[in-house]
mmCIF file of C-alpha atoms in Angstrom:
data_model
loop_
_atom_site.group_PDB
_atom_site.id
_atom_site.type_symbol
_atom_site.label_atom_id
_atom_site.label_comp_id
_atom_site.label_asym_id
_atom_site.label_seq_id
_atom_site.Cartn_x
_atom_site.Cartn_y
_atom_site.Cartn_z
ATOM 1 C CA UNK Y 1 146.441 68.065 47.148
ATOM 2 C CA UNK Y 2 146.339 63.989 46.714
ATOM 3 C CA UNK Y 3 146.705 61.668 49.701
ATOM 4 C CA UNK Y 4 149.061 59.328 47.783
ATOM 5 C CA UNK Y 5 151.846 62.280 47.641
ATOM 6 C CA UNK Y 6 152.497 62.051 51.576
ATOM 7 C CA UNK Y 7 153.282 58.345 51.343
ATOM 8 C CA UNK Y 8 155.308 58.598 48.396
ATOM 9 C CA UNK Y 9 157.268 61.237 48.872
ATOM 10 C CA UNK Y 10 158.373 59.733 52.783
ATOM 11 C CA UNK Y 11 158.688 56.142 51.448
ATOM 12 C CA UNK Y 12 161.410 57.678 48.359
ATOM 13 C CA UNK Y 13 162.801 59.761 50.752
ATOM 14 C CA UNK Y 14 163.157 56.575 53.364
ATOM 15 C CA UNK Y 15 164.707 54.362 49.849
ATOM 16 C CA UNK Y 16 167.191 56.801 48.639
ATOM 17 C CA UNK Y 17 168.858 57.652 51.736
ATOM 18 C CA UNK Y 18 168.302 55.822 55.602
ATOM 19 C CA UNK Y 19 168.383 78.168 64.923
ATOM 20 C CA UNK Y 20 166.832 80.794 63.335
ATOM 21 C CA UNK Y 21 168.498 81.211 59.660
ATOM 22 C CA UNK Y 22 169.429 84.836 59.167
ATOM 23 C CA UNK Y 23 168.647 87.004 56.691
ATOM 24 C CA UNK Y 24 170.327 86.386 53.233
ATOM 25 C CA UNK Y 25 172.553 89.526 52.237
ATOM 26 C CA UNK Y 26 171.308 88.756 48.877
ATOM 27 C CA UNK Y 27 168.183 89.822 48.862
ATOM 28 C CA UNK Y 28 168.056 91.511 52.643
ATOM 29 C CA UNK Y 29 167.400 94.912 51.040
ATOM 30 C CA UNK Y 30 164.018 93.637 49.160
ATOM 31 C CA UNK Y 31 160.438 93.512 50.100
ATOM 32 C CA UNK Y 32 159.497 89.955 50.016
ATOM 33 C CA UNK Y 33 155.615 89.318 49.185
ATOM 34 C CA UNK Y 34 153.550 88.496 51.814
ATOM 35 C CA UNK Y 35 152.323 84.927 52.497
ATOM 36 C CA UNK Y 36 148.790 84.218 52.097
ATOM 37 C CA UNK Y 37 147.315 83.281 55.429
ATOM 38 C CA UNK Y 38 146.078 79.765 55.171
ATOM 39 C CA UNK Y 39 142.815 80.458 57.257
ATOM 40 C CA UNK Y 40 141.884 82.349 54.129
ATOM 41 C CA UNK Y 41 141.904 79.497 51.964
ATOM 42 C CA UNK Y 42 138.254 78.148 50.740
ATOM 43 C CA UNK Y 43 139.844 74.202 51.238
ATOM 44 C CA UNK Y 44 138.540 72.448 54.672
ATOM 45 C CA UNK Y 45 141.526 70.281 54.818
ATOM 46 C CA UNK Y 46 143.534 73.096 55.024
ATOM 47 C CA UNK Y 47 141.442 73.961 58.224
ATOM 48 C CA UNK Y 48 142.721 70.700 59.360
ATOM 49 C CA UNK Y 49 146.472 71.259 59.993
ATOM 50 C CA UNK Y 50 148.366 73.521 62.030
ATOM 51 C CA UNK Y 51 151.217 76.298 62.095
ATOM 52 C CA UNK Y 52 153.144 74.141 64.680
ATOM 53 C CA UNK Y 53 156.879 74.537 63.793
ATOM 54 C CA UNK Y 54 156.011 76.352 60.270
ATOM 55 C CA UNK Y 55 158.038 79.607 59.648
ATOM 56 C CA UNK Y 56 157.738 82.062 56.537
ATOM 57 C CA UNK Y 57 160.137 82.176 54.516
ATOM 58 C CA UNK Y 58 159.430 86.214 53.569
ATOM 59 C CA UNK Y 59 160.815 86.501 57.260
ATOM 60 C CA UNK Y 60 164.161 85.731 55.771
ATOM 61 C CA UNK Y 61 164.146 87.967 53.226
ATOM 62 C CA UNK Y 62 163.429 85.296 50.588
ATOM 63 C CA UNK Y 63 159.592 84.963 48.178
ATOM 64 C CA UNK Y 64 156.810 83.785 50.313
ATOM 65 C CA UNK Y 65 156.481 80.718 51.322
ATOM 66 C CA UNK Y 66 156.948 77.929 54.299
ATOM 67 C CA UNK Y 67 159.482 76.085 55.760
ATOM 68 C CA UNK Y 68 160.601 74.235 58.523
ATOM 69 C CA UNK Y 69 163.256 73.085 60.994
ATOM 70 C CA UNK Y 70 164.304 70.331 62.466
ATOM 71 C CA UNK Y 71 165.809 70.023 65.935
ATOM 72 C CA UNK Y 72 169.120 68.514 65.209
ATOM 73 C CA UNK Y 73 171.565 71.919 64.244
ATOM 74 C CA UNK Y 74 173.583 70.105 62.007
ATOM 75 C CA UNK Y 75 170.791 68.692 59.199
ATOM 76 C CA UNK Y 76 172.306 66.920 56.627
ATOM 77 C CA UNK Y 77 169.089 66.752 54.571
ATOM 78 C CA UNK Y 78 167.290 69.224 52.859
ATOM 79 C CA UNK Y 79 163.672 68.789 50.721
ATOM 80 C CA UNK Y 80 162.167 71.086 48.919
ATOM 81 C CA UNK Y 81 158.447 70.886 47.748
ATOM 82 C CA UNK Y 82 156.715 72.045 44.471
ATOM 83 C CA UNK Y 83 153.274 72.517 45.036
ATOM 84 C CA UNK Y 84 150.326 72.471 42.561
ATOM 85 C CA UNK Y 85 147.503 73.540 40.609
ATOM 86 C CA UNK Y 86 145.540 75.518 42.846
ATOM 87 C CA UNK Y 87 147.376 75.125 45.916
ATOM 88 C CA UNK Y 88 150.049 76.834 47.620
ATOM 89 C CA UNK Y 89 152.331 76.290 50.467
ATOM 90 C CA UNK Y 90 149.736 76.377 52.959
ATOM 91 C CA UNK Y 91 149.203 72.514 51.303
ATOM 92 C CA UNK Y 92 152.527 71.647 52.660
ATOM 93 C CA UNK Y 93 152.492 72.421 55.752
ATOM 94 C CA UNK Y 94 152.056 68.763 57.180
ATOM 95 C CA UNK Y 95 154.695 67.638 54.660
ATOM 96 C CA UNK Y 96 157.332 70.327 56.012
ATOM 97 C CA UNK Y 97 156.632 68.858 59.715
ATOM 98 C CA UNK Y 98 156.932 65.283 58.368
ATOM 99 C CA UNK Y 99 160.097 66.307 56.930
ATOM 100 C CA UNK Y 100 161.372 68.017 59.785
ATOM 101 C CA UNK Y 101 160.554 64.991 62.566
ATOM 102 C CA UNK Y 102 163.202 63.426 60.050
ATOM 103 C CA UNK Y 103 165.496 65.782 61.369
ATOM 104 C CA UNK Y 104 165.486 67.535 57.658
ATOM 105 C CA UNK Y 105 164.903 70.909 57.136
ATOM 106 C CA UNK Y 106 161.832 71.551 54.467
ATOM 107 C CA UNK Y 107 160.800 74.308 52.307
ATOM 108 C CA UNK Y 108 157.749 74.995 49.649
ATOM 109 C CA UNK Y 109 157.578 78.214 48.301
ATOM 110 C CA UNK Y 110 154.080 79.726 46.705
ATOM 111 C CA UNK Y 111 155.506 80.977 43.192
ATOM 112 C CA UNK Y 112 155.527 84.609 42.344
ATOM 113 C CA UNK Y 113 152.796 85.892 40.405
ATOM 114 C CA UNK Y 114 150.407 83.986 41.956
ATOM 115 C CA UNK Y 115 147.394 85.294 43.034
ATOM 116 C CA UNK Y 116 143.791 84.982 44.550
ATOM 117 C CA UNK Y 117 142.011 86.312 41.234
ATOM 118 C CA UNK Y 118 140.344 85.192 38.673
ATOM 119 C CA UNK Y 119 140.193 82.356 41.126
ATOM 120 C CA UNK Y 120 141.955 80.998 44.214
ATOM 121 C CA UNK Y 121 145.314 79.942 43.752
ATOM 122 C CA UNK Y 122 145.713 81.352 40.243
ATOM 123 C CA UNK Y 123 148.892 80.560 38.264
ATOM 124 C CA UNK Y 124 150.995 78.395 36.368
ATOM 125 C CA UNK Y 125 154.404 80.288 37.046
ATOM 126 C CA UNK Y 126 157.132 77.683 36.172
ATOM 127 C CA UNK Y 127 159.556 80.147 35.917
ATOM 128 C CA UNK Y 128 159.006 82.028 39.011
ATOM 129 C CA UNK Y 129 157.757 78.745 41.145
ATOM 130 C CA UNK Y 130 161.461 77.588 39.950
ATOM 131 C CA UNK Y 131 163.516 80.492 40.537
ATOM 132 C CA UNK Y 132 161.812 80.890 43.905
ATOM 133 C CA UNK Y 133 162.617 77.666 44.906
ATOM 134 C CA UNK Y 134 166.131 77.668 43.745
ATOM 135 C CA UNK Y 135 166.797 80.531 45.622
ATOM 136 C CA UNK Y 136 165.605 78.935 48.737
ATOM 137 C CA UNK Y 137 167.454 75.969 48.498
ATOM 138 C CA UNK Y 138 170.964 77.948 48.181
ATOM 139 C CA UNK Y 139 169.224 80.085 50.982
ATOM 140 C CA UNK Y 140 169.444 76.831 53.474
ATOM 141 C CA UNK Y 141 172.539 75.295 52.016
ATOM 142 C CA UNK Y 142 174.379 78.901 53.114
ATOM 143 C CA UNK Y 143 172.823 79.108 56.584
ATOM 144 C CA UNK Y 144 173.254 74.766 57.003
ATOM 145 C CA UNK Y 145 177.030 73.642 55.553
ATOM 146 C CA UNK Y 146 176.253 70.072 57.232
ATOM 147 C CA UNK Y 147 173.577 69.988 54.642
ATOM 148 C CA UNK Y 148 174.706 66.910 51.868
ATOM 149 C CA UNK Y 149 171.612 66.060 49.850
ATOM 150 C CA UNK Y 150 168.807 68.253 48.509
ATOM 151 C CA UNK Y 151 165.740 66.430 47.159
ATOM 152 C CA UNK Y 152 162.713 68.029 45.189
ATOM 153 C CA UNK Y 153 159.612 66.922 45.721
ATOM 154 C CA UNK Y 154 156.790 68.412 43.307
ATOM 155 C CA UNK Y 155 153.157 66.772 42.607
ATOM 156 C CA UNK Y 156 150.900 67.777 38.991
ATOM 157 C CA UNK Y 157 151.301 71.476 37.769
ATOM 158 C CA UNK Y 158 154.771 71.092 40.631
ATOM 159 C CA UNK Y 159 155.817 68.512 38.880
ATOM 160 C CA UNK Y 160 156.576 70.765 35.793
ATOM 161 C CA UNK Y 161 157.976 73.675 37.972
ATOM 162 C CA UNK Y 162 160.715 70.885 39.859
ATOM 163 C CA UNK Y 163 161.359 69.898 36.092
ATOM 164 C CA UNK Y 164 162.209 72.929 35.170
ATOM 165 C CA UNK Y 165 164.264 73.529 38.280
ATOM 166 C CA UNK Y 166 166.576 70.443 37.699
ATOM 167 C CA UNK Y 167 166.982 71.645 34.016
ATOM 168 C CA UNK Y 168 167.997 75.436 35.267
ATOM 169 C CA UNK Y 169 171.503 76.464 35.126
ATOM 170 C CA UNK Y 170 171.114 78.421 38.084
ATOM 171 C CA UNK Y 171 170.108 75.450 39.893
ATOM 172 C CA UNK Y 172 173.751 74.857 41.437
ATOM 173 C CA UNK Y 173 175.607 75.059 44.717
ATOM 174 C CA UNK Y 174 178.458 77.342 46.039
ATOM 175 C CA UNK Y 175 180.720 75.079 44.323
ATOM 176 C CA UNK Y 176 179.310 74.815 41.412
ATOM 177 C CA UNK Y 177 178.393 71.463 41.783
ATOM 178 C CA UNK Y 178 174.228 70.453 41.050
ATOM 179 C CA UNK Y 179 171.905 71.771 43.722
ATOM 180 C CA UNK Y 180 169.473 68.887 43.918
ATOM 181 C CA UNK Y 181 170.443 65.492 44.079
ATOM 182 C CA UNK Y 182 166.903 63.556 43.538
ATOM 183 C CA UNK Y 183 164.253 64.191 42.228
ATOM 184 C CA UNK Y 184 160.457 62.700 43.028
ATOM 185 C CA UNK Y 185 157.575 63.433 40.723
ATOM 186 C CA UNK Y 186 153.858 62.413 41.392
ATOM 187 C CA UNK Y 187 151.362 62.784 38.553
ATOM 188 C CA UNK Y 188 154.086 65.194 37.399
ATOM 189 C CA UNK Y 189 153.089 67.701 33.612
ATOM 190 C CA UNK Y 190 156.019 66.613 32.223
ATOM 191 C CA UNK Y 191 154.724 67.382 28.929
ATOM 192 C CA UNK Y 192 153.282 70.928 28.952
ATOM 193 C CA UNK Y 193 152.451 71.372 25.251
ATOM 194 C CA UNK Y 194 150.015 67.900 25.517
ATOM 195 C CA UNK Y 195 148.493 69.781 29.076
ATOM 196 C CA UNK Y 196 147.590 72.495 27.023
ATOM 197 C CA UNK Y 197 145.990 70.811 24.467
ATOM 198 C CA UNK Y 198 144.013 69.021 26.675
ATOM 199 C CA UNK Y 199 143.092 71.562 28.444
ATOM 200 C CA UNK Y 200 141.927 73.837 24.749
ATOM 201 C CA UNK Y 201 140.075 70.828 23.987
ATOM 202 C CA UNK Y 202 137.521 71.045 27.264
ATOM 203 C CA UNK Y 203 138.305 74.623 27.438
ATOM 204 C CA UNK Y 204 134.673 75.492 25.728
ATOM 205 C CA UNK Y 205 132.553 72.322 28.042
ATOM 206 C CA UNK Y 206 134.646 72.881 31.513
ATOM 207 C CA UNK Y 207 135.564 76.525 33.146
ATOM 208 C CA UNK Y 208 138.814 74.729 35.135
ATOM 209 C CA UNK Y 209 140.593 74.126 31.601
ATOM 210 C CA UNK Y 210 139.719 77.872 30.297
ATOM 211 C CA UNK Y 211 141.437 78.598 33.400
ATOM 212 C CA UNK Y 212 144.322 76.460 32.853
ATOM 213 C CA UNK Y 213 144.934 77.981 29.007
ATOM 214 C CA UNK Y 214 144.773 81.253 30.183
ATOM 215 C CA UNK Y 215 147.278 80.614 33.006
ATOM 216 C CA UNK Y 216 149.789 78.737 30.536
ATOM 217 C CA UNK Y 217 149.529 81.465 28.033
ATOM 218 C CA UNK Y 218 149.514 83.807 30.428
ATOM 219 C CA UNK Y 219 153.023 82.262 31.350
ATOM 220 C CA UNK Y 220 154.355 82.069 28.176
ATOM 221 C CA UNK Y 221 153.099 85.074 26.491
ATOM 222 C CA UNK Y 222 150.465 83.580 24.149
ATOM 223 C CA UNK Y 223 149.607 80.161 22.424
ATOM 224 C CA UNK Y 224 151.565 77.521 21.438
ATOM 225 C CA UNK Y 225 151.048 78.662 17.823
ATOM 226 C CA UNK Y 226 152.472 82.042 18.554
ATOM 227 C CA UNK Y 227 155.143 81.025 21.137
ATOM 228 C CA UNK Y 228 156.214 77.368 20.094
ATOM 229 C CA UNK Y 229 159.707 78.006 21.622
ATOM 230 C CA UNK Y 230 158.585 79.142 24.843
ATOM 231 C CA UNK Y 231 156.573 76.274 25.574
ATOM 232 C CA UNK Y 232 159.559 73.792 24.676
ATOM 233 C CA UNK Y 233 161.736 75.812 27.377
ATOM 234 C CA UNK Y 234 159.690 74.685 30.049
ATOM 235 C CA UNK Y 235 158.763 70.537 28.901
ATOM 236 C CA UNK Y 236 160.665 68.679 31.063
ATOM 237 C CA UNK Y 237 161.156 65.891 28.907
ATOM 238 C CA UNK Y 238 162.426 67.941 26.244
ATOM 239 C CA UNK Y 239 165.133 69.293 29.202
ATOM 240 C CA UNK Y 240 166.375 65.716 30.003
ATOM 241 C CA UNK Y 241 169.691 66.802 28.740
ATOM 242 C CA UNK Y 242 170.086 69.387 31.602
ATOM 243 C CA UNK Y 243 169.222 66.958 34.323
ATOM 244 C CA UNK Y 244 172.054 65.036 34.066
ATOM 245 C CA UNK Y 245 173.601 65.750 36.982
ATOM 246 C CA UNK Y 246 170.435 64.073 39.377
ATOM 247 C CA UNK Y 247 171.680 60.878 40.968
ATOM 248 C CA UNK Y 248 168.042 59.549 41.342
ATOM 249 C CA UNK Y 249 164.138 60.463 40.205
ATOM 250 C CA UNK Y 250 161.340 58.379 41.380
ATOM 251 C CA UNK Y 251 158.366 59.133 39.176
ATOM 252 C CA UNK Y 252 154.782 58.148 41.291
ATOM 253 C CA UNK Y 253 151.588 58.228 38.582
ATOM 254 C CA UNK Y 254 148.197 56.893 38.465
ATOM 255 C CA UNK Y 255 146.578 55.157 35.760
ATOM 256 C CA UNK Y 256 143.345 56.744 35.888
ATOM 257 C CA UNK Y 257 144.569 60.486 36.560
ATOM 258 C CA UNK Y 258 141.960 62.629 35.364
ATOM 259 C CA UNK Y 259 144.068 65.890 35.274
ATOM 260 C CA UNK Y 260 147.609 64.509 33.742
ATOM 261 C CA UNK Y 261 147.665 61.696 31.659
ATOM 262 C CA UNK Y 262 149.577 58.613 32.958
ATOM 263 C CA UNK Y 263 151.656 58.334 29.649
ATOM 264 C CA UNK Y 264 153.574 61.933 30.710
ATOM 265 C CA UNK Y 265 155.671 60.012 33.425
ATOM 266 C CA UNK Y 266 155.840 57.033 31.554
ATOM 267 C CA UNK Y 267 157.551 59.342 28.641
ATOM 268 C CA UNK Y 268 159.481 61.354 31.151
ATOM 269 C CA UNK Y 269 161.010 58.025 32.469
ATOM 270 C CA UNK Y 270 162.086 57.295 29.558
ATOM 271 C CA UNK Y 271 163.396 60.398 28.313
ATOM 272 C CA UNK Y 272 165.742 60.133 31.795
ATOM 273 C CA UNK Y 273 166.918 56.624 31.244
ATOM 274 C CA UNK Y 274 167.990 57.762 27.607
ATOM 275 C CA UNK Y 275 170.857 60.294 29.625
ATOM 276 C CA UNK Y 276 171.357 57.881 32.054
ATOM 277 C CA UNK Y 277 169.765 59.130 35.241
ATOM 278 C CA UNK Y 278 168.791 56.202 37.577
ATOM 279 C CA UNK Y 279 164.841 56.529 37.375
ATOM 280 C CA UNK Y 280 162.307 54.193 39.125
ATOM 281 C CA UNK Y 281 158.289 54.738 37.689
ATOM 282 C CA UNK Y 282 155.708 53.561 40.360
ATOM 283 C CA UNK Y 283 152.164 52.666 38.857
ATOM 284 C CA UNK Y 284 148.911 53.114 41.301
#
């Protein structure tokens, strides 16, 4: 969870563009997971923030996760947020209030699969994290008509699970048109075979990047050796020609990012500007 997200996310949001929902029929007649409550998270900043105005989105009959909404009945906004490594949508909660006093309505969802063992936060479910948030956004696009323009919003180990969700062909609306219409990445894996590598290579010196190879082979259902294919499903820059529909991504990194190498976004933007999709890069 990374201080320059907050900024970036509300100063794209502010460049690209100046009721109770019931419960979707869809899915009414399954169990939705329960939310982890975020006074059980080991993070202090998380004891920082409040519930104010945060609903779960289980309550709706949809994955867990938050959301929020705005006063105004007729939002014509809608943002959805991809959390990361380690985190959930406890993270988001300022974010979704942010949104929200923008007269928006905002959603993060926590991923299936994820769990609290072998460590907090445990998971690297692009799959699920996408599916779960696709499903949300139709979710609030059904209960909101007045709603014109989705954005996606995902930071690090989100930024590969938003990738994947603009690549999806289930990421659409009613009308078959594209469900999200920008896109803004900070410190985004937009390559995940390189992540993994990296993370092999410290894998024997550093205990977070065993964790983070057994979570992406965990996902994909082994190494990169055995499962080559797998791992190319979910690289966003080897997807670029299923995001074609985006009207705008705004790529945030930082030079120095310890985690994700600054050269992923630089790659991704240029992967996007190769189809055509209007891309800004912003260097910290």
């Amino acid at each position: 969870m990374k201080t320059i997200a907050r900024f970036c996310l509300l100063s794209a949001l502010t460049a690209l563009t100046a009721c109770s929902p019931e419960e979707p029929a869809a899915v009414a007649d399954k169990a939705a997971p329960p939310e982890i409550p975020c006074a059980q998270h080991s993070d202090p900043r998380l004891q920082e923030m409040n519930d104010v105005g945060i609903e779960l989105t289980s309550s709706v009959g949809l994955a867990s996760g938050r959301y929020a909404l705005p006063e105004n009945a007729a939002p014509t906004q809608l943002v959805v947020f991809f959390h990361g490594h380690g985190n959930d949508s406890c993270s988001f909660r300022r974010h979704l209030q942010k949104i929200t006093a923008r007269d928006a309505v905002a959603v993060s969802m926590d991923y299936t699969g994820q769990r609290q063992e072998p460590i907090e936060n445990y998971g690297w479910f692009v799959r699920a994290g996408a599916a779960d948030s696709i499903a949300a956004a139709q979710y609030f696009l059904q209960q909101y008509p007045s709603i014109t323009q989705v954005f996606a919003m995902g930071i690090s180990m989100g930024g590969n699970m938003s990738g994947y969700a603009m690549a999806s062909a289930d990421a659409v609306r009613a009308d078959g048109s594209p469900l999200f219409d920008y896109w803004v990445a900070i410190e985004g894996v937009h390559n995940l075979t390189e992540e993994y590598f990296i993370a092999r290579a410290i894998a024997p010196a550093v205990s977070a990047g065993a964790i983070a190879v057994q979570e992406i082979e965990e996902e994909n259902g082994g190494s990169f050796e055995d499962v080559p294919e797998r791992y190319l499903e979910i690289t966003n820059v080897a997807r670029v020609q299923d995001m074609t529909g985006l009207k705008g991504v705004v790529l945030v990194h930082a030079v120095d990012d310890g985690l994700v190498p600054y050269g992923q976004s630089q790659e991704m933007f240029l992967a996007l500007n190769a189809v055509q999709v209007p891309t800004e890069i912003h260097t910290v």
